[in-house]
Short mmCIF file of C-alpha atoms in Angstrom, two decimals:
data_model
loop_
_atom_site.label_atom_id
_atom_site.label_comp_id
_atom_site.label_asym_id
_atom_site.label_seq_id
_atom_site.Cartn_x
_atom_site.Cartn_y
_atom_site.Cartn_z
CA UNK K 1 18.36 17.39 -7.21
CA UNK K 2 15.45 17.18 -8.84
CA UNK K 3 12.09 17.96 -6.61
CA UNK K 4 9.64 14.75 -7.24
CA UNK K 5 5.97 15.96 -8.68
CA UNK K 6 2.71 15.92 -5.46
CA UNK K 7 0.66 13.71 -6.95
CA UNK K 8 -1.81 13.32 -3.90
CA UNK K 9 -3.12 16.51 -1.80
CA UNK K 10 -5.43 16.35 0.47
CA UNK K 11 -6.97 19.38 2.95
CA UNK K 12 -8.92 18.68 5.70
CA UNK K 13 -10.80 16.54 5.29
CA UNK K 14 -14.53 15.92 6.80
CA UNK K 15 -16.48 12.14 5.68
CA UNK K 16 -19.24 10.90 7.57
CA UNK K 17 -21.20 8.46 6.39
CA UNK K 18 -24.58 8.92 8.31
CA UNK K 19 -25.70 12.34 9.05
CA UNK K 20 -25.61 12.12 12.53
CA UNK K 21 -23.06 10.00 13.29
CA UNK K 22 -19.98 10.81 14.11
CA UNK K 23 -16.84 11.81 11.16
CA UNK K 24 -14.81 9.25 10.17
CA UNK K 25 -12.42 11.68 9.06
CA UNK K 26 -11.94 14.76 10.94
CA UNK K 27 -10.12 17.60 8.87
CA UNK K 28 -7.28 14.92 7.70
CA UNK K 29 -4.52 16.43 5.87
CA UNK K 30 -1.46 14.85 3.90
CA UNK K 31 0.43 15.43 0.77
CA UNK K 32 2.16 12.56 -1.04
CA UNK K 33 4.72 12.66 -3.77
CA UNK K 34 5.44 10.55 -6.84
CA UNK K 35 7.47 7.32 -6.47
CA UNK K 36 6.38 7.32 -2.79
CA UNK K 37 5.66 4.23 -1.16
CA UNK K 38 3.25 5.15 1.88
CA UNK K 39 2.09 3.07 4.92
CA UNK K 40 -1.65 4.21 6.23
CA UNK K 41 -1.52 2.51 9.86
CA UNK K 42 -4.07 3.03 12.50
CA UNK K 43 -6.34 0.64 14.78
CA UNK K 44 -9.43 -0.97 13.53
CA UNK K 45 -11.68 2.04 12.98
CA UNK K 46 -8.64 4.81 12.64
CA UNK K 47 -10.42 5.82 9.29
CA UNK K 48 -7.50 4.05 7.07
CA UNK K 49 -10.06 2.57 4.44
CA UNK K 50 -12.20 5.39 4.32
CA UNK K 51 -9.27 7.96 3.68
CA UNK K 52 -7.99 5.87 1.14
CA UNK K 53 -11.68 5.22 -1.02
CA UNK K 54 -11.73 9.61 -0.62
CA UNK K 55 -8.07 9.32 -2.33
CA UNK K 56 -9.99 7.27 -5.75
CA UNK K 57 -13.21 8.98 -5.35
CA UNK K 58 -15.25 6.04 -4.00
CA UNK K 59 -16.73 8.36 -1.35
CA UNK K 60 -16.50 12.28 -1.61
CA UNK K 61 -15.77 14.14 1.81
CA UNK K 62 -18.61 16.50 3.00
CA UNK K 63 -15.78 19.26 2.99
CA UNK K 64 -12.27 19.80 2.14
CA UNK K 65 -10.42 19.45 -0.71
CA UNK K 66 -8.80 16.34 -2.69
CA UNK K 67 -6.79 16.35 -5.82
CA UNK K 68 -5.16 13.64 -7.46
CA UNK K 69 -2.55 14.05 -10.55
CA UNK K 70 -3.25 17.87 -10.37
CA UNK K 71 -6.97 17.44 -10.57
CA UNK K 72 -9.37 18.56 -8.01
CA UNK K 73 -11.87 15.63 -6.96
CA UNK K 74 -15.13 16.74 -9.01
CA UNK K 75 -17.83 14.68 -10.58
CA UNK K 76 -16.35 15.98 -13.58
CA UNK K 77 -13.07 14.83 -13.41
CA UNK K 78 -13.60 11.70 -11.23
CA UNK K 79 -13.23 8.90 -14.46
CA UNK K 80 -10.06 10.69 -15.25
CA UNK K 81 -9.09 10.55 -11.52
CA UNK K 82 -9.73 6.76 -11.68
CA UNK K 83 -8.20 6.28 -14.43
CA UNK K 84 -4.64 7.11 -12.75
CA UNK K 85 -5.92 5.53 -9.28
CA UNK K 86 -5.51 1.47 -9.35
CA UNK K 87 -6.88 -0.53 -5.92
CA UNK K 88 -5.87 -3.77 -4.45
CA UNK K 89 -8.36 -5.09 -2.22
CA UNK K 90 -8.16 -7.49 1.10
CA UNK K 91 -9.91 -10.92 -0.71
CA UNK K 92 -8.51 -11.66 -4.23
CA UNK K 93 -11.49 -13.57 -5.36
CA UNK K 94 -13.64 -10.85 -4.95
CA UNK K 95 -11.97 -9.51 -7.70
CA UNK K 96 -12.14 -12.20 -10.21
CA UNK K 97 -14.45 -11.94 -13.25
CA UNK K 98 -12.35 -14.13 -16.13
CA UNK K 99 -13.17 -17.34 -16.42
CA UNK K 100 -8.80 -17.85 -17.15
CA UNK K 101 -6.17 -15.75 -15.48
CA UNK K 102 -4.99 -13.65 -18.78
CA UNK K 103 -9.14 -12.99 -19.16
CA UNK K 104 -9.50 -11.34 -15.75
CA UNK K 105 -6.08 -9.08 -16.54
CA UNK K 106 -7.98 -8.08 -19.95
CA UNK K 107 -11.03 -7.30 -18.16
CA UNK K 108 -10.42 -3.65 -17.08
CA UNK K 109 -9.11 -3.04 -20.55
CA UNK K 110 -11.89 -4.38 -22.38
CA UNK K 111 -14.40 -2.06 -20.55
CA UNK K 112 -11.83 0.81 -21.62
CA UNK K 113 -11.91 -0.14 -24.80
CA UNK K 114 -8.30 -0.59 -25.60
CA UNK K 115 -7.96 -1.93 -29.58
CA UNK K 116 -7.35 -5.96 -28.96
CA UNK K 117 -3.80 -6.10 -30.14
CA UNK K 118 -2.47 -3.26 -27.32
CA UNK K 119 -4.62 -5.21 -24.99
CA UNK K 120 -2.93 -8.88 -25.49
CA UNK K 121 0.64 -7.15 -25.13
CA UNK K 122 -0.68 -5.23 -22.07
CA UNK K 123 -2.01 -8.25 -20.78
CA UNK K 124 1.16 -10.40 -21.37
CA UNK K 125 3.58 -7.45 -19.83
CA UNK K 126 1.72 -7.36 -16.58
CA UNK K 127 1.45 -10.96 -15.93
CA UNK K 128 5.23 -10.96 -16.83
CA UNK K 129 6.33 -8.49 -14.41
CA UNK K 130 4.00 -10.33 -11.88
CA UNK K 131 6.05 -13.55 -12.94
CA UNK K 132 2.61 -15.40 -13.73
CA UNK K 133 3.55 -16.41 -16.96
CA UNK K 134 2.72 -19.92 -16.91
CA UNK K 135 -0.69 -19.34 -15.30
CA UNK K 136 -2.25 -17.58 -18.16
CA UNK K 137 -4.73 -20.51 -18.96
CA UNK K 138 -5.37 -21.43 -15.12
CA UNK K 139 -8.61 -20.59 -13.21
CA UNK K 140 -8.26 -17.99 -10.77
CA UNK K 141 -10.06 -19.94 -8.16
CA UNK K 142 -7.19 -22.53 -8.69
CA UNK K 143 -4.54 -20.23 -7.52
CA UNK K 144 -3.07 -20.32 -4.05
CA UNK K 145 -3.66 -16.68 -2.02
CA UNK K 146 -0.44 -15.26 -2.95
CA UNK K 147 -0.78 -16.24 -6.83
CA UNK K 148 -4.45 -14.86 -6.59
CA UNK K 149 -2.99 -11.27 -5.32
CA UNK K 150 -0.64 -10.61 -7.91
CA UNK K 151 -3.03 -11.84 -10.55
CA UNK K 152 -4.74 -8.80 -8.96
CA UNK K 153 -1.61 -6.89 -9.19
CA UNK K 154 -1.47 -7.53 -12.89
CA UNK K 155 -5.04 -6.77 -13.26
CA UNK K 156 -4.22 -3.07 -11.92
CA UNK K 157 -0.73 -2.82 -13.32
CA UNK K 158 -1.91 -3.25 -17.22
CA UNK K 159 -4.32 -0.20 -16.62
CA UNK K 160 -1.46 2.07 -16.43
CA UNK K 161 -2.24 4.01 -13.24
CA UNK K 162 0.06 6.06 -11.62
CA UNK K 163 -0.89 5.24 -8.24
CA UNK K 164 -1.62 1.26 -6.41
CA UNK K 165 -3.51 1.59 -3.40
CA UNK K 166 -3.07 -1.80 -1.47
CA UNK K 167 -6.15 -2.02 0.91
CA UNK K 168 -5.69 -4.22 3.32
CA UNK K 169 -4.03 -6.84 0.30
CA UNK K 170 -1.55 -9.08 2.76
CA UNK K 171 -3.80 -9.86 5.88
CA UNK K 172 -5.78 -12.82 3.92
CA UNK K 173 -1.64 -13.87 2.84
CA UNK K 174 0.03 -16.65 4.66
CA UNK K 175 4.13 -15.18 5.78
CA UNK K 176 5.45 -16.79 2.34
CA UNK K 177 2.25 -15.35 0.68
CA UNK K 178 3.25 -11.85 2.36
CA UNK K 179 6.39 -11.68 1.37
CA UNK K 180 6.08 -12.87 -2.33
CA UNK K 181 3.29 -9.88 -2.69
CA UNK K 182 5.45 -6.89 -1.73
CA UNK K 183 7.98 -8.34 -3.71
CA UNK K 184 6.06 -7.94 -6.38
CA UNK K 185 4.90 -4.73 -5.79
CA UNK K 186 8.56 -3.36 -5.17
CA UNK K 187 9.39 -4.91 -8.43
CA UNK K 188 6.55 -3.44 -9.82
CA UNK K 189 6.81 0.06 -7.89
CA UNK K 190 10.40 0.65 -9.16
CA UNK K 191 10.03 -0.53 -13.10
CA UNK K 192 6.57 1.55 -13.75
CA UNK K 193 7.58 4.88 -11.27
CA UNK K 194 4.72 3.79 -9.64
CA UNK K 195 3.38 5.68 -6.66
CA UNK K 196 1.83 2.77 -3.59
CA UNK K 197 -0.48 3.80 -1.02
CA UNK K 198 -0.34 0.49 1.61
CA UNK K 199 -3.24 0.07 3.88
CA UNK K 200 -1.64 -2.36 6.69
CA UNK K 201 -2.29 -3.74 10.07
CA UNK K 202 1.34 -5.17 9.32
CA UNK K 203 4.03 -3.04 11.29
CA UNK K 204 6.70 -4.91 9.17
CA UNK K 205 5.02 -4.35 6.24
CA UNK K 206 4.38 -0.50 6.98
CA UNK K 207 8.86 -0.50 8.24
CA UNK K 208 9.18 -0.80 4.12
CA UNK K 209 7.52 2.32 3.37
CA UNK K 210 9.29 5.53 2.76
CA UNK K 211 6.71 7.48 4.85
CA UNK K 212 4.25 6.38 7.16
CA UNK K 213 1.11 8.15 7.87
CA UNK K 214 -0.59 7.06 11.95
CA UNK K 215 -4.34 7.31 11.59
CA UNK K 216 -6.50 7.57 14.95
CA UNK K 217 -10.15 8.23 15.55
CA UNK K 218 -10.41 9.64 12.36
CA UNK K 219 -7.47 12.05 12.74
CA UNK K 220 -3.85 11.99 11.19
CA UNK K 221 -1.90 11.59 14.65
CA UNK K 222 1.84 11.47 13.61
CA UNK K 223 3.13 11.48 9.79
CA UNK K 224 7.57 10.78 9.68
CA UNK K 225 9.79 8.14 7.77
CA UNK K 226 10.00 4.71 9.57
CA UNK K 227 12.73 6.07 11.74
CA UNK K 228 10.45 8.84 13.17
CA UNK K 229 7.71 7.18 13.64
CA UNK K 230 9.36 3.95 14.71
CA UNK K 231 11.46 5.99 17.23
CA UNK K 232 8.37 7.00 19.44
CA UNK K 233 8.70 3.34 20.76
CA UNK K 234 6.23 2.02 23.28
CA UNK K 235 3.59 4.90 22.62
CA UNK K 236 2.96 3.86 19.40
CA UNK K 237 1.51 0.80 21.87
CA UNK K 238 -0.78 3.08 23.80
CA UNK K 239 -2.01 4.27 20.35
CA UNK K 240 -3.28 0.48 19.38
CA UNK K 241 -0.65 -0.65 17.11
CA UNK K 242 2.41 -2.53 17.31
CA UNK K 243 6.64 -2.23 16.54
CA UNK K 244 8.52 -3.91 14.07
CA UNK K 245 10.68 -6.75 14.99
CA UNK K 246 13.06 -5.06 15.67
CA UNK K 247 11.99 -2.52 17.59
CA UNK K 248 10.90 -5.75 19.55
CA UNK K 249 14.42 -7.08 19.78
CA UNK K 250 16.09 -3.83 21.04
CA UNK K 251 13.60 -3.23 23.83
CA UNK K 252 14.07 -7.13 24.87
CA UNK K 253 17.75 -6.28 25.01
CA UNK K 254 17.42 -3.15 26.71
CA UNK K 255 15.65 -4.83 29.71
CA UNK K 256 18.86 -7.82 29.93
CA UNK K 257 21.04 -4.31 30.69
CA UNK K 258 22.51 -4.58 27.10
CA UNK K 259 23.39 -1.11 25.42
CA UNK K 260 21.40 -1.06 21.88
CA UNK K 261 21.82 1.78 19.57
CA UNK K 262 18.94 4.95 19.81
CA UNK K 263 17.87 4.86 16.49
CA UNK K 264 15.22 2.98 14.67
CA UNK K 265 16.68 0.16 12.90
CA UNK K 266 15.50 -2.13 9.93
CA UNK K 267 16.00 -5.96 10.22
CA UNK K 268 19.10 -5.71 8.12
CA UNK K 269 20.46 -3.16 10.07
CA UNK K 270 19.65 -4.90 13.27
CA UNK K 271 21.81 -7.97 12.04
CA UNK K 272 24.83 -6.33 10.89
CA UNK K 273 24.39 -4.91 14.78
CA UNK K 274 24.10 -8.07 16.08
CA UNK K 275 27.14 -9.31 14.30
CA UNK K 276 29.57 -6.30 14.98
CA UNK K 277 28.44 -5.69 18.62
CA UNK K 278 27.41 -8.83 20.05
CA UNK K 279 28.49 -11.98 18.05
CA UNK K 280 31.97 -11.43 17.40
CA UNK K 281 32.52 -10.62 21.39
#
């Protein structure tokens, strides 16, 4: 079997951003591979954003070490760093600059300064495999939320990075909005080999990870698939966040003196449940 390449590695690390205040990261520590898709979860000051701006050199830690596609984070080597590092922020229009939707994909490649014929066909491949198509003429600021993200998407995608860190991208997103952007992103994800970081309050959204990583006062509390980090149950409560659907369902069941299985389970796993254990009774 073939052993998939680290493309992120970081050793504790130390950020504060005042001198005398307090870290925001505290000696955080976590190695991702290529073709991962990672969820970043934590409470509302956990240190998600500020671990993820250390993983695209946006802020450099006061100590440790971070290294990105085999290079360590230096001043030196932080354009090429960027270059393989693509981010996908919370608000979509802060990230508009073209007056049409094919000019903002061509921006990033215009300050690159790819020739104008490999930028058109980068352009028109990303807002193909984003499905926007038909929107190439349309103002950005026309676009409903979820159009705006994957605009954003394509933006990122015809830059060629290796990694997509989504910060935050979905919590602006209606459910339909939601759902049509990690669509997009899986499509994405699987055509390119792409590697996604997700930064997400969403516990559903985190359940489609391959690995999640718990974030907590600045420290990396628990690191497992879904299933082992899912599987901790109501402490993951005590810790600030939430559980997946679910998760939700089983515990409500539980309590009605129903026997559910131990495992974690994903929603379509929790249906074919339902149907074999309960519905055809």
């Amino acid at each position: 079997m073939k052993i998939l390449d680290e493309v992120i590695s970081l050793k504790d690390i130390v950020f504060r951003y005042q001198e005398d205040e307090e870290p925001a990261l505290k000696g955080v520590s976590l190695n991702i591979k290529q073709g991962d898709w990672c969820a970043i979860i934590g409470p509302n000051g956990s240190g998600k954003s500020t671990l993820a701006k250390t993983i695209n050199g946006l802020i450099l830690p006061q100590s440790g070490t971070v290294e990105v596609c085999h290079l360590a984070m230096t001043e030196e080597n932080l354009w090429d760093i960027r270059k393989n590092v693509g981010m996908v922020f919370q608000n979509p229009d802060n990230q508009f600059v073209g007056a049409t939707v094919e000019d903002d994909v061509a921006f990033g490649l215009e300050n690159q300064g790819i020739p104008r014929e490999e930028m058109l066909t980068r352009v028109n491949e990303a807002l193909h495999l984003v499905r926007m198509d038909d929107f190439k003429t349309r103002e950005p600021a026309r676009l409903s939320g979820g159009q705006k993200q994957r605009v954003a998407i394509a933006g990122v995608v015809a830059l060629r990075p290796k990694i997509i860190i989504l910060d935050e991208a979905t919590s602006m997103l209606d459910p339909e909005g939601r759902k049509e952007v990690i669509e997009t992103i899986r499509k994405v994800k699987e055509k390119e080999n792409l590697t996604v970081i997700s930064i997400t309050h969403d516990i559903d959204e985190a359940a489609l990870a391959n690995k999640i990583f718990v974030m907590g006062q600045g420290k990396m509390n628990l690191s497992g698939t879904p299933e082992e980090i899912f599987s901790y149950g109501e402490n993951l409560i005590e810790m600030g966040l939430d559980l997946p659907f679910p998760e939700k369902l089983k515990a409500a069941l539980k309590k009605k003196g129903l026997e559910v299985p131990p495992g974690y389970l994903t929603e379509e796993r929790m249906l074919d449940w339902l149907w074999t254990s309960l519905l055809k009774k």
